[in-house]
CSV table of C-alpha atoms in Angstrom, one decimal:
chain,number,residue,atom,x,y,z
P,7,UNK,CA,14.7,-3.9,12.5
P,8,UNK,CA,11.7,-3.4,10.3
P,9,UNK,CA,11.6,-0.2,8.3
P,10,UNK,CA,8.1,0.7,9.6
P,11,UNK,CA,6.7,-0.9,12.8
P,12,UNK,CA,3.2,-0.9,14.0
P,13,UNK,CA,1.4,-2.8,16.8
P,14,UNK,CA,-0.7,-5.3,14.8
P,15,UNK,CA,-3.5,-5.3,17.4
P,16,UNK,CA,-6.2,-6.3,17.2
P,17,UNK,CA,-7.8,-3.3,19.0
P,18,UNK,CA,-11.4,-3.9,20.1
P,19,UNK,CA,-12.9,-0.6,21.1
P,20,UNK,CA,-16.5,0.4,22.1
P,21,UNK,CA,-18.3,2.7,19.9
P,22,UNK,CA,-17.8,6.4,20.8
P,23,UNK,CA,-14.4,5.7,22.4
P,24,UNK,CA,-11.1,7.4,21.4
P,25,UNK,CA,-8.4,5.2,20.0
P,26,UNK,CA,-4.7,5.9,19.2
P,27,UNK,CA,-2.3,4.1,16.9
P,28,UNK,CA,1.4,4.5,16.9
P,29,UNK,CA,4.1,3.8,14.3
P,30,UNK,CA,7.9,4.1,14.2
P,31,UNK,CA,10.1,4.3,11.2
P,32,UNK,CA,13.8,3.5,10.9
P,33,UNK,CA,15.1,5.8,8.2
P,34,UNK,CA,15.7,9.3,9.5
P,35,UNK,CA,15.8,10.6,5.9
P,36,UNK,CA,12.2,9.6,5.3
P,37,UNK,CA,10.3,12.4,3.7
P,38,UNK,CA,6.6,11.7,3.5
P,39,UNK,CA,4.2,10.0,5.8
P,40,UNK,CA,0.7,8.7,5.4
P,41,UNK,CA,-2.0,6.7,7.1
P,42,UNK,CA,-4.0,4.4,4.8
P,43,UNK,CA,-7.1,2.5,5.6
P,44,UNK,CA,-7.7,-1.0,4.3
P,45,UNK,CA,-11.1,-2.8,4.6
P,46,UNK,CA,-11.2,-6.6,4.6
P,47,UNK,CA,-10.1,-8.0,1.2
P,48,UNK,CA,-10.1,-4.5,-0.3
P,49,UNK,CA,-7.4,-2.2,-1.5
P,50,UNK,CA,-5.6,0.4,0.7
P,51,UNK,CA,-7.1,3.9,0.6
P,52,UNK,CA,-5.4,7.1,1.7
P,53,UNK,CA,-6.9,8.3,4.9
P,54,UNK,CA,-4.6,11.3,5.5
P,55,UNK,CA,-1.1,12.6,5.0
P,56,UNK,CA,0.9,13.4,8.1
P,57,UNK,CA,2.7,16.7,8.5
P,58,UNK,CA,5.3,17.9,11.0
P,59,UNK,CA,2.8,20.5,12.3
P,60,UNK,CA,0.2,17.8,12.8
P,61,UNK,CA,-3.1,17.8,10.9
P,62,UNK,CA,-6.7,17.1,11.6
P,63,UNK,CA,-9.5,15.9,9.4
P,64,UNK,CA,-12.8,15.7,11.3
P,65,UNK,CA,-12.5,13.0,13.9
P,66,UNK,CA,-9.0,12.0,12.8
P,67,UNK,CA,-5.8,13.6,14.0
P,68,UNK,CA,-2.3,12.7,12.8
P,69,UNK,CA,1.0,13.7,14.4
P,70,UNK,CA,4.6,13.3,13.3
P,71,UNK,CA,7.6,13.5,15.6
P,72,UNK,CA,10.7,13.5,13.4
P,73,UNK,CA,13.2,13.6,16.3
P,74,UNK,CA,11.7,10.3,17.7
P,75,UNK,CA,10.8,9.0,14.2
P,76,UNK,CA,7.3,8.4,15.4
P,77,UNK,CA,3.9,8.8,13.8
P,78,UNK,CA,0.5,8.6,15.4
P,79,UNK,CA,-3.2,8.5,14.5
P,80,UNK,CA,-6.0,9.5,16.9
P,81,UNK,CA,-9.6,8.6,16.1
P,82,UNK,CA,-12.2,10.4,18.3
P,83,UNK,CA,-15.8,9.4,18.8
P,84,UNK,CA,-15.2,6.1,17.0
P,85,UNK,CA,-18.0,4.7,14.7
P,86,UNK,CA,-18.8,1.2,13.6
P,87,UNK,CA,-17.7,2.2,10.1
P,88,UNK,CA,-14.1,2.9,11.4
P,89,UNK,CA,-13.5,-0.9,11.7
P,90,UNK,CA,-10.7,-1.6,9.4
P,91,UNK,CA,-6.9,-2.1,9.2
P,92,UNK,CA,-4.9,1.1,9.5
P,93,UNK,CA,-1.6,1.1,7.7
P,94,UNK,CA,1.3,3.4,8.5
P,95,UNK,CA,3.2,4.3,5.3
P,96,UNK,CA,6.5,6.1,4.7
P,97,UNK,CA,8.1,7.4,1.6
P,98,UNK,CA,11.8,8.3,1.5
P,99,UNK,CA,13.2,11.3,-0.4
P,100,UNK,CA,14.3,10.3,-3.9
P,101,UNK,CA,12.7,6.9,-3.5
P,102,UNK,CA,9.8,5.8,-5.5
P,103,UNK,CA,8.4,3.1,-3.2
P,104,UNK,CA,5.9,3.4,-0.4
P,105,UNK,CA,7.0,1.4,2.7
P,106,UNK,CA,4.1,0.0,4.6
P,107,UNK,CA,3.8,-1.2,8.2
P,108,UNK,CA,2.0,-4.5,8.8
P,109,UNK,CA,-1.1,-2.6,9.8
P,110,UNK,CA,-3.2,-2.3,13.0
P,111,UNK,CA,-6.5,-4.0,13.0
P,112,UNK,CA,-9.3,-2.1,14.6
P,113,UNK,CA,-12.8,-3.4,15.5
P,114,UNK,CA,-15.4,-1.0,16.9
P,115,UNK,CA,-17.9,-2.8,19.1
P,116,UNK,CA,-21.5,-1.6,19.3
N,12,UNK,CA,-13.4,9.1,-13.8
N,13,UNK,CA,-12.2,5.5,-13.8
N,14,UNK,CA,-9.8,4.6,-11.1
N,15,UNK,CA,-7.2,2.0,-11.3
N,16,UNK,CA,-8.5,-1.2,-12.8
N,17,UNK,CA,-6.9,-4.6,-12.4
N,18,UNK,CA,-7.6,-8.0,-14.0
N,19,UNK,CA,-8.3,-10.7,-13.3
N,20,UNK,CA,-9.8,-10.3,-9.8
N,21,UNK,CA,-9.0,-13.8,-8.8
N,22,UNK,CA,-6.7,-16.5,-10.1
N,23,UNK,CA,-5.7,-20.0,-9.2
N,24,UNK,CA,-2.5,-21.4,-10.6
N,25,UNK,CA,-0.4,-24.5,-10.1
N,26,UNK,CA,3.1,-24.4,-8.7
N,27,UNK,CA,5.6,-24.0,-11.5
N,28,UNK,CA,3.2,-22.2,-13.9
N,29,UNK,CA,3.5,-18.6,-15.1
N,30,UNK,CA,1.0,-15.8,-14.6
N,31,UNK,CA,0.3,-12.4,-16.0
N,32,UNK,CA,-1.6,-9.7,-14.2
N,33,UNK,CA,-2.8,-6.5,-15.8
N,34,UNK,CA,-3.3,-3.0,-14.6
N,35,UNK,CA,-4.8,0.2,-16.2
N,36,UNK,CA,-3.9,3.3,-14.3
N,37,UNK,CA,-6.2,6.1,-13.3
N,38,UNK,CA,-6.9,8.6,-16.0
N,39,UNK,CA,-4.1,11.2,-16.1
N,40,UNK,CA,-1.6,9.0,-14.3
N,41,UNK,CA,1.6,7.8,-16.1
N,42,UNK,CA,3.4,5.9,-13.3
N,43,UNK,CA,2.5,2.4,-12.2
N,44,UNK,CA,3.8,0.5,-9.2
N,45,UNK,CA,3.1,-3.1,-8.2
N,46,UNK,CA,2.9,-4.4,-4.6
N,47,UNK,CA,2.5,-7.9,-3.1
N,48,UNK,CA,0.4,-8.2,0.0
N,49,UNK,CA,0.6,-11.5,1.8
N,50,UNK,CA,-2.1,-12.4,4.4
N,51,UNK,CA,-1.7,-10.4,7.6
N,52,UNK,CA,1.1,-8.2,6.1
N,53,UNK,CA,1.4,-4.8,4.7
N,54,UNK,CA,1.9,-4.4,0.9
N,55,UNK,CA,5.5,-4.9,-0.2
N,56,UNK,CA,6.9,-2.9,-3.2
N,57,UNK,CA,7.8,-5.1,-6.2
N,58,UNK,CA,8.7,-2.4,-8.8
N,59,UNK,CA,7.6,0.8,-10.5
N,60,UNK,CA,7.3,1.7,-14.2
N,61,UNK,CA,7.5,5.1,-15.8
N,62,UNK,CA,8.0,5.9,-19.5
N,63,UNK,CA,7.9,2.2,-20.2
N,64,UNK,CA,10.9,1.5,-18.1
N,65,UNK,CA,11.5,-0.1,-14.7
N,66,UNK,CA,12.5,2.8,-12.5
N,67,UNK,CA,12.9,1.1,-9.2
N,68,UNK,CA,12.8,-2.5,-7.9
N,69,UNK,CA,12.1,-3.9,-4.5
N,70,UNK,CA,13.6,-7.1,-3.0
N,71,UNK,CA,11.9,-9.6,-5.3
N,72,UNK,CA,13.6,-12.3,-7.5
N,73,UNK,CA,13.9,-12.1,-11.2
N,74,UNK,CA,10.9,-14.4,-11.5
N,75,UNK,CA,9.0,-11.2,-11.1
N,76,UNK,CA,9.1,-9.1,-14.2
N,77,UNK,CA,6.9,-6.3,-15.7
N,78,UNK,CA,6.1,-4.2,-18.6
N,79,UNK,CA,4.5,-0.8,-19.3
N,80,UNK,CA,2.8,0.0,-22.5
N,81,UNK,CA,2.6,3.4,-24.4
N,82,UNK,CA,-0.9,3.9,-23.0
N,83,UNK,CA,0.6,3.6,-19.4
N,84,UNK,CA,-1.1,0.3,-18.7
N,85,UNK,CA,1.1,-2.3,-17.1
N,86,UNK,CA,1.6,-6.1,-16.7
N,87,UNK,CA,3.2,-8.1,-13.9
N,88,UNK,CA,4.6,-11.5,-14.9
N,89,UNK,CA,5.6,-14.1,-12.4
N,90,UNK,CA,7.4,-17.3,-13.6
N,91,UNK,CA,7.9,-20.6,-11.9
N,92,UNK,CA,5.2,-19.9,-9.3
N,93,UNK,CA,5.8,-21.0,-5.7
N,94,UNK,CA,3.2,-21.6,-3.0
N,95,UNK,CA,4.7,-18.5,-1.3
N,96,UNK,CA,3.6,-16.3,-4.2
N,97,UNK,CA,0.0,-16.7,-3.1
N,98,UNK,CA,-1.0,-13.1,-2.2
N,99,UNK,CA,-3.0,-10.1,-3.2
N,100,UNK,CA,-1.2,-8.2,-5.9
N,101,UNK,CA,-2.0,-4.5,-6.0
N,102,UNK,CA,-1.3,-2.0,-8.7
N,103,UNK,CA,-1.0,1.7,-7.8
N,104,UNK,CA,-0.8,4.7,-10.1
N,105,UNK,CA,0.3,8.3,-9.7
N,106,UNK,CA,0.9,11.3,-11.9
N,107,UNK,CA,3.9,12.7,-10.0
N,108,UNK,CA,2.1,16.0,-10.0
N,109,UNK,CA,0.1,17.7,-7.2
N,110,UNK,CA,-1.9,16.6,-5.5
N,111,UNK,CA,0.6,13.8,-4.9
N,112,UNK,CA,-0.6,10.4,-3.9
N,113,UNK,CA,-1.0,6.9,-5.1
N,114,UNK,CA,-4.4,5.4,-6.1
N,115,UNK,CA,-4.6,1.6,-5.6
N,116,UNK,CA,-6.6,-0.8,-7.7
N,117,UNK,CA,-8.7,-3.5,-5.9
N,118,UNK,CA,-6.1,-6.1,-6.6
N,119,UNK,CA,-5.7,-9.6,-8.0
N,120,UNK,CA,-5.9,-12.4,-5.5
N,121,UNK,CA,-3.5,-15.1,-6.7
N,122,UNK,CA,-3.6,-18.6,-5.2
N,123,UNK,CA,-0.9,-21.0,-6.0
N,124,UNK,CA,-1.7,-24.7,-5.3
């Protein structure tokens, strides 16, 4: 089983729609959780950290369910500029590495 | 404030050759990690350097080695290149202090032919 699993997509969504991504992780001791965004042939950039209480940043909402080892990202009112690959990332306590999922590719259609 | 800088941006090497990639961390960061990202995959952790020592290593063979210098910059060396080493190599730096987080460089795209 992969440490971090994501649906690779692609997701093709009309502009203005709401889209949700899901991610599961295998290590119950994982400590920190993130969503990164990666544009084509560019480096990953931190989109947001994910907290147990859930957190929101503008049109983006992230949720963490530790019991189910499940992370989600919701994008509301999607824009053309949201087209990118979204990477689910986990960091285990006492572990220096970030573990990435394979990423979910999103294309917003005008 | 300069972010993470990597050089070169692109590189083509022949199978069996050796390659050295370079990384300068973001100002104020003292810890450097290297990741390999194959096409269509997420980045995979190679190793991390702190205080000029390898602190942790991922599942990569000994052909992959690294170094960190006193100014916190780092090199990634790959010996005996294989076609499968073709990938985007990303360097990430962090300070280990709040606000926590890693800053990635734009990467070096290595093609082995």
